[in-house]
XYZ file of C-alpha atoms in Angstrom:
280
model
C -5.780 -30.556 8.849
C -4.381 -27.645 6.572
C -6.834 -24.697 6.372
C -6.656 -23.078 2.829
C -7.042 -19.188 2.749
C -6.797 -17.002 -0.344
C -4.031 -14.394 -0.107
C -3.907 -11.243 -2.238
C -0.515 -8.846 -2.641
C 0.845 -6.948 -5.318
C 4.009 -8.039 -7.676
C 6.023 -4.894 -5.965
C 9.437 -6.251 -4.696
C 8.045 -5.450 -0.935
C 4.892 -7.443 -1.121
C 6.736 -10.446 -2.884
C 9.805 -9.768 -0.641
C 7.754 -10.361 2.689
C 4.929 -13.227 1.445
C 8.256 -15.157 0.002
C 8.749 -17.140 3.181
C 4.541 -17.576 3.563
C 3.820 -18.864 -0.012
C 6.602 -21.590 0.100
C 6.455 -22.867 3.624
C 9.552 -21.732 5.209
C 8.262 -20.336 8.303
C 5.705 -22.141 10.289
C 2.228 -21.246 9.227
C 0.143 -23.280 11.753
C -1.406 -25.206 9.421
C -2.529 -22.732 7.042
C -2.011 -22.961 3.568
C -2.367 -19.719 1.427
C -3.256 -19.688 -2.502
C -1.610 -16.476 -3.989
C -3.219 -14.035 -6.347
C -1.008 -11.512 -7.438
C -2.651 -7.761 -8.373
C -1.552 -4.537 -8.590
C -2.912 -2.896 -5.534
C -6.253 -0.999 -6.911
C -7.295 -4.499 -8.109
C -6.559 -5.587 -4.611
C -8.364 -3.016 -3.307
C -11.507 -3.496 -5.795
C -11.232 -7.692 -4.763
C -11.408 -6.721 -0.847
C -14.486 -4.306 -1.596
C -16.213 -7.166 -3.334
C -15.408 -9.588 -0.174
C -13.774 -12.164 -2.283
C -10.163 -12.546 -0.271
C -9.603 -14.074 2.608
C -6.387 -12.112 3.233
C -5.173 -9.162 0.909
C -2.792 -6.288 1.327
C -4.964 -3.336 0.463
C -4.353 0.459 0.683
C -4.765 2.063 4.018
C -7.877 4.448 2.297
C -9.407 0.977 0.970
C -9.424 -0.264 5.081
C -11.403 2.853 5.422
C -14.021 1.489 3.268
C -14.019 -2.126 4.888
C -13.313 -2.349 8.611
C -16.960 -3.798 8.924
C -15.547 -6.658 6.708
C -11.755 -7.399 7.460
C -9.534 -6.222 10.534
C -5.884 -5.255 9.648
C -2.596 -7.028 10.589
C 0.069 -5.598 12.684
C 2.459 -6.930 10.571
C 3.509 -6.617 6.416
C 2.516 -3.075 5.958
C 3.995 -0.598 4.261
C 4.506 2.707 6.010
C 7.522 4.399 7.152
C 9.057 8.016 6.845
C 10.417 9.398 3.584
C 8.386 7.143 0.925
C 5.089 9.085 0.416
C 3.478 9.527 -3.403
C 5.154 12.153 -5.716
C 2.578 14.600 -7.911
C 4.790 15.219 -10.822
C 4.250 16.964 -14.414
C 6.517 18.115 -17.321
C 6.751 21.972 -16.163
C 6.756 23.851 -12.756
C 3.676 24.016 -12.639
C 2.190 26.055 -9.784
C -0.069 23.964 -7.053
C -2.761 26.580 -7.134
C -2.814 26.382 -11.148
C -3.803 22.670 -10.717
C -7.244 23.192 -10.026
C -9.964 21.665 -12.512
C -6.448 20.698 -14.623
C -6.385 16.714 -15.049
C -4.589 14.685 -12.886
C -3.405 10.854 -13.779
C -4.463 8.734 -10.169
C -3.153 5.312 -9.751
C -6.109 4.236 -7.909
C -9.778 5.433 -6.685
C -8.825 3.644 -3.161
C -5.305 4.084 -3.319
C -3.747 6.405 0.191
C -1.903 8.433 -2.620
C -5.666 10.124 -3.690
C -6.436 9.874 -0.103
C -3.778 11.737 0.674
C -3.994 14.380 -2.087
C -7.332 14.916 -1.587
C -6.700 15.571 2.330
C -3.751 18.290 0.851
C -6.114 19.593 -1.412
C -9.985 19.492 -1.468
C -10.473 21.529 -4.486
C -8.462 19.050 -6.945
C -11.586 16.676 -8.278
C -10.038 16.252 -11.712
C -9.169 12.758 -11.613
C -8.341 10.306 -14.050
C -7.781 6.989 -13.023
C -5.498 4.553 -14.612
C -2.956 1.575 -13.660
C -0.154 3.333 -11.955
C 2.603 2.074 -14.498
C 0.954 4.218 -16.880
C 0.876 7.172 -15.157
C 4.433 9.143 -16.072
C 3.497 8.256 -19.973
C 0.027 9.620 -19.628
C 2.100 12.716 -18.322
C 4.936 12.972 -20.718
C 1.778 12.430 -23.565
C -0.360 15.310 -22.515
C -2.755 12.560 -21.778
C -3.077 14.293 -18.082
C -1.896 17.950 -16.942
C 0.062 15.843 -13.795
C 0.251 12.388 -12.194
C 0.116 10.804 -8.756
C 3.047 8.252 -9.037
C 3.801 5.574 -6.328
C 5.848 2.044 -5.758
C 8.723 2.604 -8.065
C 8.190 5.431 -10.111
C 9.518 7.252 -7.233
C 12.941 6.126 -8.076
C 12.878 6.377 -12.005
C 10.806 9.857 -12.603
C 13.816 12.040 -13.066
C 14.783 9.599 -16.215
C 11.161 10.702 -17.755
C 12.185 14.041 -17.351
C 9.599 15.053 -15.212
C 9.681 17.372 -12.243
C 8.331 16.588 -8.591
C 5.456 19.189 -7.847
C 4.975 17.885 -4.809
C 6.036 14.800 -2.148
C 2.545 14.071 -0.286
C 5.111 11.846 2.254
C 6.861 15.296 3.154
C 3.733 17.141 3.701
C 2.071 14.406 5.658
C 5.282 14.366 7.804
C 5.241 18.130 8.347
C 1.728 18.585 9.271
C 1.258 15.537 11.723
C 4.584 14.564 13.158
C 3.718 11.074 12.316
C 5.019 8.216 9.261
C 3.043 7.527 6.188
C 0.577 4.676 6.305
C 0.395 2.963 2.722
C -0.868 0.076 2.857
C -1.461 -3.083 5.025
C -2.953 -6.350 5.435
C -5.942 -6.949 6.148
C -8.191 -10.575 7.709
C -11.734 -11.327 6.589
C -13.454 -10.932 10.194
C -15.244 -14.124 9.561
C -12.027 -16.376 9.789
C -12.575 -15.717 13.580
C -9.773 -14.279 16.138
C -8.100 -17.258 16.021
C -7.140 -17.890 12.354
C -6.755 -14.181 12.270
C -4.485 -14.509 15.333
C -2.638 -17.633 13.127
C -2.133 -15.834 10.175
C -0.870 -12.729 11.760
C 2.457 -14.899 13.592
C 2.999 -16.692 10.245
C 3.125 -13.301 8.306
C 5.251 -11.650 11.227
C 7.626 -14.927 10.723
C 7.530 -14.450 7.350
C 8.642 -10.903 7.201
C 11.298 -11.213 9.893
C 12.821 -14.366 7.871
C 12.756 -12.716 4.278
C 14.876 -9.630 6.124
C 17.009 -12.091 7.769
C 17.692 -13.948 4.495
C 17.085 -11.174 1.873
C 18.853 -13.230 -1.067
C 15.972 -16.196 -0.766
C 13.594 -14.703 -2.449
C 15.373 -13.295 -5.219
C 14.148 -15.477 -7.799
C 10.633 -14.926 -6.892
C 11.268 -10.773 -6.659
C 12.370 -10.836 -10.068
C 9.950 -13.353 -11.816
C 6.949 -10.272 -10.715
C 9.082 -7.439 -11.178
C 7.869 -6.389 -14.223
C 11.258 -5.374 -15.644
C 12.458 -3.099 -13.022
C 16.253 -3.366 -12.454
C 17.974 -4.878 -9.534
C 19.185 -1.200 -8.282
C 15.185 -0.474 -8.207
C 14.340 -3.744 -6.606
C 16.504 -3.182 -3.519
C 16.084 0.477 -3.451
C 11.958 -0.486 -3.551
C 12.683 -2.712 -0.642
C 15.029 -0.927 1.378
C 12.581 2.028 1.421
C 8.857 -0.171 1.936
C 10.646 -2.915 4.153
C 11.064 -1.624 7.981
C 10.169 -2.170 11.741
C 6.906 -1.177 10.830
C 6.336 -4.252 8.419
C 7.804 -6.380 11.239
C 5.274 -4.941 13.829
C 3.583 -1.511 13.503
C 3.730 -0.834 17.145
C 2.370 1.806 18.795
C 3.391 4.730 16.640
C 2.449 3.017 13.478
C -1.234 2.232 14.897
C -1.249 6.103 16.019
C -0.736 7.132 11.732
C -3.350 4.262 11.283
C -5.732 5.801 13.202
C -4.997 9.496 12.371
C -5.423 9.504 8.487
C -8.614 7.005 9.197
C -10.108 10.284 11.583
C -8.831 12.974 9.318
C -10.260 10.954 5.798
C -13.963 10.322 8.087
C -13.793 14.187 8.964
C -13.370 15.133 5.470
C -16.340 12.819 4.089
C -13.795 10.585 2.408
C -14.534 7.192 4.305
C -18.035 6.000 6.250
C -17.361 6.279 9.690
C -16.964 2.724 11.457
C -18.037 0.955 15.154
C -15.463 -1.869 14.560
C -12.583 -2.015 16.392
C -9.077 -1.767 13.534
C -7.463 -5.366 15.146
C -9.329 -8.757 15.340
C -10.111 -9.765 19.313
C -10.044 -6.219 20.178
C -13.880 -6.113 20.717
């Protein structure tokens, strides 16, 4: 009998890119059925705080908030080398002239403030809005600078804005290690096994879409929110890796790391449970 499980990602080319082969069946899912919800990630985030999804990709400083609750994936995540959040403003503006200036956040969970914060305690000036509004809130004066991620990344210079500062490069620098965006995560209550059930039908799923990258095409562009097809593959060719196959052990080593370095800093409650399902 089919097991139904509610499954939250974002309408970002990776997210639909990878769930493609889940949603319609074309891997096997081992009797599992999944009913999509489509958010941008901070809602995704917000719905995992409030318990309501069974599965959900979430941002890797959300998990911090959780692991009592859900127990991550090792595949679909996003992390990799080169594709960390840009801080970006209209001028040159100096780092150290930042503080108590305003700064446009996609997110209150997202890893981009995680990370910013962890670069720079003294920045508290936050304002938090959907991250598609973040480079006009810039170019308005609505904000002094803005935290952009996903796409913006490949369509800031067209805004006429100028990169302050790649959090991805600095995170790279100072620990050696990728970036860990975001991942997906298992209500703990499902039990191992589901867990275990839904992990090999997402791992099929995400080594099928990159097998057959031209399948889900359709479904890419019906979320992409008008972004061009040069944006959609660039998107995907820079979230899509190894690391969403598997994360292996050097992608469970960033897990772990920005987890430790966010509970040192006060950021995220410290937690007893274990990051994968059946690791008890």
């Amino acid at each position: 009998m089919s097991k139904q499980l509610t499954l939250g990602f974002s309408p970002c080319p990776n997210d639909t890119f990878m769930f493609y082969p889940l949603v319609h069946n074309l891997v096997d899912t081992g009797g599992i059925s999944c009913r999509e919800r489509l958010e941008d990630v901070e809602t995704l985030n917000q719905l995992a705080l409030a318990g309501e999804l069974d599965i959900s990709k979430v941002s890797y400083h959300a998990l911090g908030h959780i692991r009592d609750e859900y127990a991550l994936l090792r595949s679909g995540s996003a992390l990799g080398r080169g594709c960390g959040p840009l801080l970006v403003a209209t001028d040159n503006i100096d780092l150290s002239d930042l503080r108590g200036r305003t700064i446009a956040v996609p997110g209150r969970y997202t890893t981009a403030l995680l990370l910013l914060r962890l670069f720079d305690p003294s920045l508290d000036n936050f304002i938090v809005m959907p991250f598609n509004e973040i480079m006009d809130a810039v170019l308005k004066g609505n904000a002094d600078a803005g935290l952009i991620i996903h796409e913006s990344r490949f369509t800031y210079h067209g805004y006429g804005l100028h990169k302050l500062l790649d959090l991805g490069e600095w995170w790279e620098a100072e620990t050696g290690l990728p970036i860990p965006l975001g991942g997906i995560v298992a209500r703990r209550s499902l039990g191992a096994e589901t867990i275990a059930t839904v992990e090999r039908a997402l791992r099929s799923g995400v080594e099928y879409a990159r097998s057959h990258p031209e399948q889900a095409a359709h479904y890419i562009c019906e979320h992409a929110q008008e972004m061009s097809a040069e944006v959609c593959a660039a998107h995907i060719g820079l979230y899509v890796n190894d690391f969403s196959s598997d994360l292996g052990d050097e992608g469970v080593q960033a897990i772990t790391y920005l987890l430790k370095r966010a509970e040192t800093a006060g950021i995220i409650p410290e937690s007893a449970m274990p990051l994968f399902a059946g690791s008890d």
